[in-house]
Amino acid sequence: MKSLIILAHPDIENSLINKRFLKEAAAQSFTVRDLAREYPSGEIEGERERAIIKAHGALVLQFPLHNFSSPAILKSWIDATMTYGFAYGRTSEGIRGRVVALAVSAGIKRADYAPSGRYHFTMEQILAPFELAFRYYFHADWRGFFAFYGAEETPGVDYESSVTQIEKGAAEYAEFLRNLGAKGAGKKF
């Protein structure tokens, strides 16, 4: 059964990192749903999305960090799709036991995501609401996250990553995707 990537990127055409990572997903036959392209108005069709999830295996939510969270369209997708009876509730089976992971790009250096770093919080702490929802509330088989860290020097100004860094990240992302089916895979890659 093919795995599904839900892409929540507001401008994938001008993305260097996420667009490159999608090539790795395509090489592994993942189905990619680009929420910005599917729903330019932002009005998510929850029933349609639930049917698509049911037709797939693992689920990966891929997005760039925006203001230390996900883009708004991903929150709208979660609210419209992860409903009572599908994602939670006594008879819910839509997400229970399904492999779920995140793939996140951040323009900020890894060292800045630390208690002693510029932003004082780890990536695990920033992404904790996703783990709380998918692992503990929806009872998914939570596989953690893959994060690509950038090379920001000046906050909010310079997010450039070299071609070498992006290619290394793409290879690591490909490995993360390949290992999704293995128990214990994922987590802070």
mmCIF file of C-alpha atoms in Angstrom:
data_model
loop_
_atom_site.group_PDB
_atom_site.id
_atom_site.type_symbol
_atom_site.label_atom_id
_atom_site.label_comp_id
_atom_site.label_asym_id
_atom_site.label_seq_id
_atom_site.Cartn_x
_atom_site.Cartn_y
_atom_site.Cartn_z
ATOM 1 C CA MET A 1 0.000 0.000 0.000
ATOM 2 C CA LYS A 2 1.403 3.407 -0.990
ATOM 3 C CA SER A 3 2.229 5.917 1.700
ATOM 4 C CA LEU A 4 0.858 9.449 1.724
ATOM 5 C CA ILE A 5 2.595 12.796 2.164
ATOM 6 C CA ILE A 6 0.443 15.766 3.051
ATOM 7 C CA LEU A 7 2.413 18.793 1.873
ATOM 8 C CA ALA A 8 1.561 22.077 3.577
ATOM 9 C CA HIS A 9 3.802 24.625 1.890
ATOM 10 C CA PRO A 10 2.480 28.067 0.934
ATOM 11 C CA ASP A 11 4.901 28.448 -2.023
ATOM 12 C CA ILE A 12 6.299 25.090 -3.118
ATOM 13 C CA GLU A 13 7.244 26.395 -6.570
ATOM 14 C CA ASN A 14 9.857 28.703 -5.026
ATOM 15 C CA SER A 15 10.989 26.264 -2.357
ATOM 16 C CA LEU A 16 14.452 24.804 -2.677
ATOM 17 C CA ILE A 17 14.354 22.363 0.200
ATOM 18 C CA ASN A 18 10.802 20.973 0.230
ATOM 19 C CA LYS A 19 10.669 20.765 -3.564
ATOM 20 C CA ARG A 20 13.928 18.787 -3.549
ATOM 21 C CA PHE A 21 12.595 16.497 -0.814
ATOM 22 C CA LEU A 22 9.490 15.763 -2.871
ATOM 23 C CA LYS A 23 11.747 14.272 -5.558
ATOM 24 C CA GLU A 24 12.925 11.753 -2.961
ATOM 25 C CA ALA A 25 9.323 10.943 -2.059
ATOM 26 C CA ALA A 26 8.398 10.469 -5.723
ATOM 27 C CA ALA A 27 11.345 8.096 -6.188
ATOM 28 C CA GLN A 28 9.857 5.940 -3.430
ATOM 29 C CA SER A 29 6.340 6.065 -4.907
ATOM 30 C CA PHE A 30 4.754 8.164 -2.180
ATOM 31 C CA THR A 31 1.501 9.880 -3.063
ATOM 32 C CA VAL A 32 1.844 13.627 -2.461
ATOM 33 C CA ARG A 33 -1.132 15.864 -1.670
ATOM 34 C CA ASP A 34 -0.243 19.539 -2.002
ATOM 35 C CA LEU A 35 -2.821 21.264 0.199
ATOM 36 C CA ALA A 36 -2.174 24.738 -1.247
ATOM 37 C CA ARG A 37 -2.806 23.418 -4.762
ATOM 38 C CA GLU A 38 -5.779 21.231 -3.776
ATOM 39 C CA TYR A 39 -7.447 23.903 -1.647
ATOM 40 C CA PRO A 40 -6.444 27.409 -2.783
ATOM 41 C CA SER A 41 -9.397 28.827 -0.823
ATOM 42 C CA GLY A 42 -8.254 27.001 2.324
ATOM 43 C CA GLU A 43 -11.600 25.183 2.601
ATOM 44 C CA ILE A 44 -10.605 21.591 3.346
ATOM 45 C CA GLU A 45 -12.965 18.752 2.356
ATOM 46 C CA GLY A 46 -12.568 16.509 5.386
ATOM 47 C CA GLU A 47 -14.574 13.585 4.030
ATOM 48 C CA ARG A 48 -12.488 13.522 0.848
ATOM 49 C CA GLU A 49 -9.247 13.663 2.838
ATOM 50 C CA ARG A 50 -10.343 10.851 5.151
ATOM 51 C CA ALA A 51 -11.081 8.643 2.127
ATOM 52 C CA ILE A 52 -7.612 9.369 0.723
ATOM 53 C CA ILE A 53 -5.967 8.492 4.046
ATOM 54 C CA LYS A 54 -7.906 5.210 4.203
ATOM 55 C CA ALA A 55 -6.593 4.299 0.739
ATOM 56 C CA HIS A 56 -2.971 4.693 1.881
ATOM 57 C CA GLY A 57 -0.578 3.278 4.445
ATOM 58 C CA ALA A 58 1.798 5.553 6.340
ATOM 59 C CA LEU A 59 1.053 9.270 6.646
ATOM 60 C CA VAL A 60 3.751 11.976 6.590
ATOM 61 C CA LEU A 61 2.953 15.631 7.218
ATOM 62 C CA GLN A 62 5.596 17.726 5.435
ATOM 63 C CA PHE A 63 5.896 21.467 6.033
ATOM 64 C CA PRO A 64 8.249 24.368 6.646
ATOM 65 C CA LEU A 65 8.132 25.874 10.109
ATOM 66 C CA HIS A 66 6.227 29.161 10.062
ATOM 67 C CA ASN A 67 6.564 31.240 13.190
ATOM 68 C CA PHE A 68 7.605 28.082 15.067
ATOM 69 C CA SER A 69 4.498 26.172 14.015
ATOM 70 C CA SER A 70 2.972 24.688 10.880
ATOM 71 C CA PRO A 71 1.420 26.751 8.083
ATOM 72 C CA ALA A 72 -2.231 27.552 8.792
ATOM 73 C CA ILE A 73 -3.507 25.252 6.029
ATOM 74 C CA LEU A 74 -2.112 22.219 7.874
ATOM 75 C CA LYS A 75 -3.976 23.162 11.054
ATOM 76 C CA SER A 76 -7.140 23.571 8.941
ATOM 77 C CA TRP A 77 -6.501 20.153 7.367
ATOM 78 C CA ILE A 78 -6.067 18.503 10.770
ATOM 79 C CA ASP A 79 -9.229 20.146 12.116
ATOM 80 C CA ALA A 80 -11.299 19.145 9.065
ATOM 81 C CA THR A 81 -9.872 15.629 8.695
ATOM 82 C CA MET A 82 -9.094 14.342 12.183
ATOM 83 C CA THR A 83 -12.668 14.222 13.400
ATOM 84 C CA TYR A 84 -14.628 12.230 15.957
ATOM 85 C CA GLY A 85 -15.314 8.736 14.681
ATOM 86 C CA PHE A 86 -12.282 8.810 12.372
ATOM 87 C CA ALA A 87 -9.305 9.966 14.443
ATOM 88 C CA TYR A 88 -10.705 9.679 17.948
ATOM 89 C CA GLY A 89 -13.663 8.236 19.792
ATOM 90 C CA ARG A 90 -14.565 4.688 20.806
ATOM 91 C CA THR A 91 -15.074 3.392 17.291
ATOM 92 C CA SER A 92 -12.399 5.403 15.477
ATOM 93 C CA GLU A 93 -10.096 3.367 13.272
ATOM 94 C CA GLY A 94 -8.930 5.895 10.663
ATOM 95 C CA ILE A 95 -5.651 6.786 12.349
ATOM 96 C CA ARG A 96 -5.332 4.236 15.163
ATOM 97 C CA GLY A 97 -2.215 2.152 14.535
ATOM 98 C CA ARG A 98 -1.362 3.967 11.286
ATOM 99 C CA VAL A 99 2.293 5.026 10.916
ATOM 100 C CA VAL A 100 2.464 8.831 11.183
ATOM 101 C CA ALA A 101 5.523 11.076 11.013
ATOM 102 C CA LEU A 102 6.501 14.673 10.335
ATOM 103 C CA ALA A 103 9.006 16.109 7.858
ATOM 104 C CA VAL A 104 9.916 19.657 8.798
ATOM 105 C CA SER A 105 12.204 22.234 7.245
ATOM 106 C CA ALA A 106 13.548 25.026 9.416
ATOM 107 C CA GLY A 107 15.669 27.926 8.238
ATOM 108 C CA ILE A 108 17.321 28.061 11.625
ATOM 109 C CA LYS A 109 20.477 26.213 12.691
ATOM 110 C CA ARG A 110 20.106 23.068 14.808
ATOM 111 C CA ALA A 111 22.145 24.644 17.629
ATOM 112 C CA ASP A 112 19.589 27.440 17.948
ATOM 113 C CA TYR A 113 16.906 24.857 18.809
ATOM 114 C CA ALA A 114 18.248 24.144 22.277
ATOM 115 C CA PRO A 115 17.695 25.475 25.803
ATOM 116 C CA SER A 116 21.009 27.316 25.474
ATOM 117 C CA GLY A 117 20.347 28.313 21.836
ATOM 118 C CA ARG A 118 18.953 31.502 20.363
ATOM 119 C CA TYR A 119 15.312 30.329 20.632
ATOM 120 C CA HIS A 120 15.547 28.331 23.905
ATOM 121 C CA PHE A 121 13.320 25.441 22.785
ATOM 122 C CA THR A 122 14.167 22.131 21.141
ATOM 123 C CA MET A 123 12.510 20.946 17.950
ATOM 124 C CA GLU A 124 10.909 18.185 20.045
ATOM 125 C CA GLN A 125 9.280 20.830 22.238
ATOM 126 C CA ILE A 126 8.094 22.882 19.274
ATOM 127 C CA LEU A 127 6.552 19.812 17.607
ATOM 128 C CA ALA A 128 5.100 18.361 20.834
ATOM 129 C CA PRO A 129 1.479 19.287 19.944
ATOM 130 C CA PHE A 130 1.687 16.986 16.904
ATOM 131 C CA GLU A 131 2.967 14.113 19.000
ATOM 132 C CA LEU A 132 0.316 14.768 21.631
ATOM 133 C CA ALA A 133 -2.459 14.685 19.025
ATOM 134 C CA PHE A 134 -1.287 11.826 16.812
ATOM 135 C CA ARG A 135 0.400 9.557 19.325
ATOM 136 C CA TYR A 136 -1.678 9.998 22.453
ATOM 137 C CA TYR A 137 -5.065 11.273 21.279
ATOM 138 C CA PHE A 138 -5.461 9.613 17.871
ATOM 139 C CA HIS A 139 -3.395 6.518 18.857
ATOM 140 C CA ALA A 140 -1.305 6.498 15.680
ATOM 141 C CA ASP A 141 1.949 4.584 15.413
ATOM 142 C CA TRP A 142 3.963 7.780 15.936
ATOM 143 C CA ARG A 143 7.371 7.695 14.220
ATOM 144 C CA GLY A 144 8.630 11.129 15.227
ATOM 145 C CA PHE A 145 10.038 13.593 12.767
ATOM 146 C CA PHE A 146 12.688 14.393 10.227
ATOM 147 C CA ALA A 147 14.026 17.948 10.433
ATOM 148 C CA PHE A 148 16.183 19.836 7.978
ATOM 149 C CA TYR A 149 17.928 22.691 9.735
ATOM 150 C CA GLY A 150 19.055 25.745 7.820
ATOM 151 C CA ALA A 151 21.950 28.133 8.184
ATOM 152 C CA GLU A 152 20.299 31.309 9.474
ATOM 153 C CA GLU A 153 22.809 33.876 10.759
ATOM 154 C CA THR A 154 20.529 36.878 11.250
ATOM 155 C CA PRO A 155 17.051 36.051 12.618
ATOM 156 C CA GLY A 156 14.417 36.296 9.916
ATOM 157 C CA VAL A 157 16.861 37.439 7.225
ATOM 158 C CA ASP A 158 19.240 34.877 5.724
ATOM 159 C CA TYR A 159 17.958 31.333 5.315
ATOM 160 C CA GLU A 160 20.354 30.195 2.597
ATOM 161 C CA SER A 161 21.455 26.580 2.624
ATOM 162 C CA SER A 162 24.144 25.357 0.248
ATOM 163 C CA VAL A 163 23.452 22.852 -2.508
ATOM 164 C CA THR A 164 25.654 20.412 -0.588
ATOM 165 C CA GLN A 165 23.569 20.857 2.584
ATOM 166 C CA ILE A 166 20.327 20.414 0.659
ATOM 167 C CA GLU A 167 21.571 17.269 -1.108
ATOM 168 C CA LYS A 168 22.789 15.798 2.184
ATOM 169 C CA GLY A 169 19.403 16.602 3.706
ATOM 170 C CA ALA A 170 17.623 15.007 0.741
ATOM 171 C CA ALA A 171 19.611 11.785 1.200
ATOM 172 C CA GLU A 172 18.766 11.768 4.923
ATOM 173 C CA TYR A 173 15.097 12.427 4.141
ATOM 174 C CA ALA A 174 15.079 9.532 1.657
ATOM 175 C CA GLU A 175 16.490 7.258 4.367
ATOM 176 C CA PHE A 176 13.882 8.503 6.851
ATOM 177 C CA LEU A 177 11.106 7.669 4.371
ATOM 178 C CA ARG A 178 12.562 4.231 3.592
ATOM 179 C CA ASN A 179 12.699 3.410 7.300
ATOM 180 C CA LEU A 180 9.127 4.460 8.139
ATOM 181 C CA GLY A 181 7.935 0.868 7.990
ATOM 182 C CA ALA A 182 10.569 -0.351 10.453
ATOM 183 C CA LYS A 183 9.551 -0.471 14.116
ATOM 184 C CA GLY A 184 11.463 2.085 16.131
ATOM 185 C CA ALA A 185 12.231 4.129 13.011
ATOM 186 C CA GLY A 186 11.792 7.835 12.915
ATOM 187 C CA LYS A 187 12.232 10.029 15.938
ATOM 188 C CA LYS A 188 14.515 13.057 15.795
ATOM 189 C CA PHE A 189 16.307 12.199 12.536
#
